[in-house]
PDB file of C-alpha atoms in Angstrom:
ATOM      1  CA  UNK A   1      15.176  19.921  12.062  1.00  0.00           C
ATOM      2  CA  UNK A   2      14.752  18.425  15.426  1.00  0.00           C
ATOM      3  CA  UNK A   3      11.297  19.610  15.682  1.00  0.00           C
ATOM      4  CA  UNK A   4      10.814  17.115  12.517  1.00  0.00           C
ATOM      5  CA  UNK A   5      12.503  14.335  14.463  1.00  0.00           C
ATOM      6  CA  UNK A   6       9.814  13.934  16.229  1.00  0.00           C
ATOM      7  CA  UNK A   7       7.243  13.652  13.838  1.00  0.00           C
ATOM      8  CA  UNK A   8       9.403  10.874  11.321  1.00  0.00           C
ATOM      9  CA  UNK A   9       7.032  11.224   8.717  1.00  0.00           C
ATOM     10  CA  UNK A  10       7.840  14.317   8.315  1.00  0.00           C
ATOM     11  CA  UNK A  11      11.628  13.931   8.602  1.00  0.00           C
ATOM     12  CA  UNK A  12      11.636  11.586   5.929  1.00  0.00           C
ATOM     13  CA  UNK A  13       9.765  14.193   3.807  1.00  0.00           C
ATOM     14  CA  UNK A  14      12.438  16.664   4.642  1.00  0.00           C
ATOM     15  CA  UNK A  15      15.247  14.482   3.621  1.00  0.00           C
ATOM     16  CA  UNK A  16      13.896  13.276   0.216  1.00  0.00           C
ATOM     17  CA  UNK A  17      13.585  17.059  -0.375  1.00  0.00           C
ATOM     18  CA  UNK A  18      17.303  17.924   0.902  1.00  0.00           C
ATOM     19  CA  UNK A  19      18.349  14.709  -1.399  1.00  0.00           C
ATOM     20  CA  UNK A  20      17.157  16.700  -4.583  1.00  0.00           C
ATOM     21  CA  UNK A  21      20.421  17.602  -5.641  1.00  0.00           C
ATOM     22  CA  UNK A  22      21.694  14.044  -5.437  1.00  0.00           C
ATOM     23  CA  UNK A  23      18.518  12.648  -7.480  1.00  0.00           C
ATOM     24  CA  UNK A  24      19.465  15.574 -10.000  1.00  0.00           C
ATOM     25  CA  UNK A  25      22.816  15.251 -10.214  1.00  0.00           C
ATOM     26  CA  UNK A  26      22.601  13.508 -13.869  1.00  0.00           C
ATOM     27  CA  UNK A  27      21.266  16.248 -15.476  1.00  0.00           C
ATOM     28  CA  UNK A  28      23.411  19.212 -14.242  1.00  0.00           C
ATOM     29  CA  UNK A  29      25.921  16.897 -15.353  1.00  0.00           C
ATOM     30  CA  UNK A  30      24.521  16.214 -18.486  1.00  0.00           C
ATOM     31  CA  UNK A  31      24.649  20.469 -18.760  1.00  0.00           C
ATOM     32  CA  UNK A  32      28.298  20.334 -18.908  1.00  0.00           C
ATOM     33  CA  UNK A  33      29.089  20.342 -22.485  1.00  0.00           C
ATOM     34  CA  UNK A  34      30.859  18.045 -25.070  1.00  0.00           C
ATOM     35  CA  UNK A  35      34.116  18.410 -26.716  1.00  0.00           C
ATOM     36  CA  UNK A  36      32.666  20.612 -29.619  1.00  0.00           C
ATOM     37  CA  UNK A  37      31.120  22.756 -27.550  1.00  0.00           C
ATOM     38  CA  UNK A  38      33.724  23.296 -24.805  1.00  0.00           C
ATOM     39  CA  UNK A  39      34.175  27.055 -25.019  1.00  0.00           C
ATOM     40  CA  UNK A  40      30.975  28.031 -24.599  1.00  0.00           C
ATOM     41  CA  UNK A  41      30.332  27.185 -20.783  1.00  0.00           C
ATOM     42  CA  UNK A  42      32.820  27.479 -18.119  1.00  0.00           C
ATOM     43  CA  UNK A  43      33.222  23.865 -16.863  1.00  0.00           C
ATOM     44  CA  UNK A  44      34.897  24.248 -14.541  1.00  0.00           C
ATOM     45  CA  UNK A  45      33.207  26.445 -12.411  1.00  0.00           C
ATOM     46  CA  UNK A  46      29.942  24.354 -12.846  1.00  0.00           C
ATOM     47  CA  UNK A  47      31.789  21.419 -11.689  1.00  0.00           C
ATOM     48  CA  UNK A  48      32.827  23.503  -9.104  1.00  0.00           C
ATOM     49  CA  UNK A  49      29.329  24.864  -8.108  1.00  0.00           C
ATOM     50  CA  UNK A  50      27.863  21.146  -8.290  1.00  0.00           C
ATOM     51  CA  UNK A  51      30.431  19.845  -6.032  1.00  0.00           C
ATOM     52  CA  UNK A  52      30.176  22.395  -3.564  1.00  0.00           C
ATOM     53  CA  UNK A  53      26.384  21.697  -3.558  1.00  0.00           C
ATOM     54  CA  UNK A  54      26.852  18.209  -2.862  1.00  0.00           C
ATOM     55  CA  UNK A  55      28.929  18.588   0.229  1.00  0.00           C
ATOM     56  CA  UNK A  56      26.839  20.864   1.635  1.00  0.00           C
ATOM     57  CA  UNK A  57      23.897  18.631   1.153  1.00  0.00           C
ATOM     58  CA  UNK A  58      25.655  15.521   2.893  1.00  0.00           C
ATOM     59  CA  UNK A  59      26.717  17.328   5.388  1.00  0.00           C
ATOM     60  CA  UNK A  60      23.481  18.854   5.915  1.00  0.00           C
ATOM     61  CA  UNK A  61      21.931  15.459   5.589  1.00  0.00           C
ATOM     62  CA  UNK A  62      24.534  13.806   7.761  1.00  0.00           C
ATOM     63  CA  UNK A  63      24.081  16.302  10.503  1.00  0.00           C
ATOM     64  CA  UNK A  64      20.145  16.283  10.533  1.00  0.00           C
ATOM     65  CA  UNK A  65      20.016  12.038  10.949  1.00  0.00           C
ATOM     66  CA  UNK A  66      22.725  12.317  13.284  1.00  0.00           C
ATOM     67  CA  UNK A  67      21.108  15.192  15.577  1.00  0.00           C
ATOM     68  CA  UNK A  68      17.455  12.901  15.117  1.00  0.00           C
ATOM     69  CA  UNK A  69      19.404   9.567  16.158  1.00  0.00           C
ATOM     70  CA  UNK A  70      21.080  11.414  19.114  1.00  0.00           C
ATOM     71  CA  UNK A  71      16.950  13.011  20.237  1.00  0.00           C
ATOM     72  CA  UNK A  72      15.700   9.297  19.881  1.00  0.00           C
ATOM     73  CA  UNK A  73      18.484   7.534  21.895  1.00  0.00           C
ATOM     74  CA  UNK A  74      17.868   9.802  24.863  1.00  0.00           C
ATOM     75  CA  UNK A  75      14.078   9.388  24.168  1.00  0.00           C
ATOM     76  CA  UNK A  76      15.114   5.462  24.507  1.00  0.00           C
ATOM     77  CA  UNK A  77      16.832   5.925  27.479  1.00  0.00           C
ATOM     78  CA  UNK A  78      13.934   7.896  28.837  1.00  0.00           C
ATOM     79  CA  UNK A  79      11.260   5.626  27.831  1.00  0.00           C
ATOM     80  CA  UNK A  80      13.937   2.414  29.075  1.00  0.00           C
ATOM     81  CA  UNK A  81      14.218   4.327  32.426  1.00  0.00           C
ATOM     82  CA  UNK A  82       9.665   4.597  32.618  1.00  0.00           C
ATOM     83  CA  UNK A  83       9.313   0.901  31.397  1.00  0.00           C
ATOM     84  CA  UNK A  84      11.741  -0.315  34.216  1.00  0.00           C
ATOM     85  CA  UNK A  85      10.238   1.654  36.930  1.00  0.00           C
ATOM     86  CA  UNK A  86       6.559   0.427  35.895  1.00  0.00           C
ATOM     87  CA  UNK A  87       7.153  -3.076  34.503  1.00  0.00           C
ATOM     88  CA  UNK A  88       3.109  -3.897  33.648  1.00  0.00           C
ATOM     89  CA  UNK A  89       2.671  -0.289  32.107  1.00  0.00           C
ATOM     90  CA  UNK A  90       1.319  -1.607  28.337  1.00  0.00           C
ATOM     91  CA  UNK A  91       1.574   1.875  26.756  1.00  0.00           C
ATOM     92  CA  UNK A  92       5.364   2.649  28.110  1.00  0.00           C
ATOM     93  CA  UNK A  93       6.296  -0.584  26.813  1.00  0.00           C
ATOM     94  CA  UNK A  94       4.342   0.032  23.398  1.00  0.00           C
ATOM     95  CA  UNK A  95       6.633   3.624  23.199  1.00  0.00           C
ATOM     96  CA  UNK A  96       9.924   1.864  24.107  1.00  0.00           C
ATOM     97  CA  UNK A  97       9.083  -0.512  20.843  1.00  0.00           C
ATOM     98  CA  UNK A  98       8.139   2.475  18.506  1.00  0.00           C
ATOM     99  CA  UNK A  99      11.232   4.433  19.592  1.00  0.00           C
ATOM    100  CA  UNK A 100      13.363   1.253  19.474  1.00  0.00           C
ATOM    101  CA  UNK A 101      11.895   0.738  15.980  1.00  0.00           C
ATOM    102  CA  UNK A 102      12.455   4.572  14.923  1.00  0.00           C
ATOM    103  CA  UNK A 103      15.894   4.412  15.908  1.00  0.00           C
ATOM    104  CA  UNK A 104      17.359   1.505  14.195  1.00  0.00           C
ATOM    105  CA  UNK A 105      15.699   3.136  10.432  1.00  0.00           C
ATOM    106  CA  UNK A 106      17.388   6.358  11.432  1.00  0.00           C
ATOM    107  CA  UNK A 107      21.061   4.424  11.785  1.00  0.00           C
ATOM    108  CA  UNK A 108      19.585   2.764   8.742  1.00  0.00           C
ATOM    109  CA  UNK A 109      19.497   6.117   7.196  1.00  0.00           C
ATOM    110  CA  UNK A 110      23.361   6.695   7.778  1.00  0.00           C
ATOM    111  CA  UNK A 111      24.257   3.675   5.609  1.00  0.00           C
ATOM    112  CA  UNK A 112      21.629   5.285   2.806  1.00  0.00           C
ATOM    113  CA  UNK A 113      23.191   8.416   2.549  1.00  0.00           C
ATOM    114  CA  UNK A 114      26.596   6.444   2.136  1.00  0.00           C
ATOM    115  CA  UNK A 115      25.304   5.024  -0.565  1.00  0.00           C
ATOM    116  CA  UNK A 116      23.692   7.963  -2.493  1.00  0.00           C
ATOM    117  CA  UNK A 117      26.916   9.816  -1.288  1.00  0.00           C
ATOM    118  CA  UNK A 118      29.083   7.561  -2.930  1.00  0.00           C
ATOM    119  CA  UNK A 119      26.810   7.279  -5.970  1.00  0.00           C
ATOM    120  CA  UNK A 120      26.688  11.233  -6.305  1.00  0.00           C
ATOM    121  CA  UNK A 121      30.494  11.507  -6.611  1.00  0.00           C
ATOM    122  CA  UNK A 122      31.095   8.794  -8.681  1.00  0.00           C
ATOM    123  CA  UNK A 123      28.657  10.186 -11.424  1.00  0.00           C
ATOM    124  CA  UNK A 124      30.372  13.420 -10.345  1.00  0.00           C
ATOM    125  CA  UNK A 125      33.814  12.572 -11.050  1.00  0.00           C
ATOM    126  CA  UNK A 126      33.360  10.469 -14.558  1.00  0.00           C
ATOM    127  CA  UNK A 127      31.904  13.897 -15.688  1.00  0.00           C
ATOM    128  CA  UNK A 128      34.088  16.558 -14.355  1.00  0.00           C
ATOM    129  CA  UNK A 129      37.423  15.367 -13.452  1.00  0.00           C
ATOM    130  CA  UNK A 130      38.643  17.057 -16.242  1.00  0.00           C
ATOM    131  CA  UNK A 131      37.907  20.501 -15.666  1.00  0.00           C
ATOM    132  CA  UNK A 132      37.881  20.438 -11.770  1.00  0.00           C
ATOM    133  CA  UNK A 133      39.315  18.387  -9.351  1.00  0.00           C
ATOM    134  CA  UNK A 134      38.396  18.543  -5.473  1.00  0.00           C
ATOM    135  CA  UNK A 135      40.645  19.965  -2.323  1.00  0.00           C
ATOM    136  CA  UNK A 136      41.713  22.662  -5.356  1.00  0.00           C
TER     137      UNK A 136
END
């Protein structure tokens, strides 16, 4: 992942992909079955599956925009360091901006995965805290 940190196009490709469980989470829910029907799937061990899906995808996520926020704060410092050592040089200052810029939407990108986080369990636990509860 660090190679995509780099290239942030790319990164945010990478993490709409690793947020597909999240953006699917309503209809493996929606699998889970009704009163009638409880017998014939085991509930609990879907709810079990799901959930252990979603923490490994935060903490995937999580660790991927932290690692890329930690590569473009020492690029900062690194490009900080080149624009005060050569204070009329247009293009180090241009790359101090960009990286400035490229850091403050990956931080950005901590509070959005808070948010789908926090959406993904909620939906999680109004379907399954019946049959499964987490830390079990």
């Amino acid at each position: 992942m660090a190679a995509l940190c780099l290239d942030f196009l790319g990164f945010q490709e990478a993490l709409k992909k690793m947020r597909d469980v999240d953006d699917k989470i309503i209809y493996a829910l929606n699998a889970l079955p009704t009163e009638s029907f409880k017998g014939q799937v085991n509930s609990e061990s879907t709810c079990r599956d799901l959930y252990s899906k979603l923490q490994q995808s935060h903490l995937s996520r999580q660790d991927s925009i932290r690692s890329c926020i930690t590569i473009s704060a020492n690029n900062l410092r690194q490009l900080k360091e080149k624009r005060e050592a050569q204070p009329d040089d247009v293009e180090a200052d241009s790359q101090f901006k960009a990286e400035q810029r490229k850091l403050r939407v990956l931080q950005a990108e901590l509070n959005v995965e808070d948010i789908i986080k926090e959406r993904s369990y909620k939906a999680f636990n109004e379907r399954c805290r019946s049959y499964f509860h987490a830390g079990q």
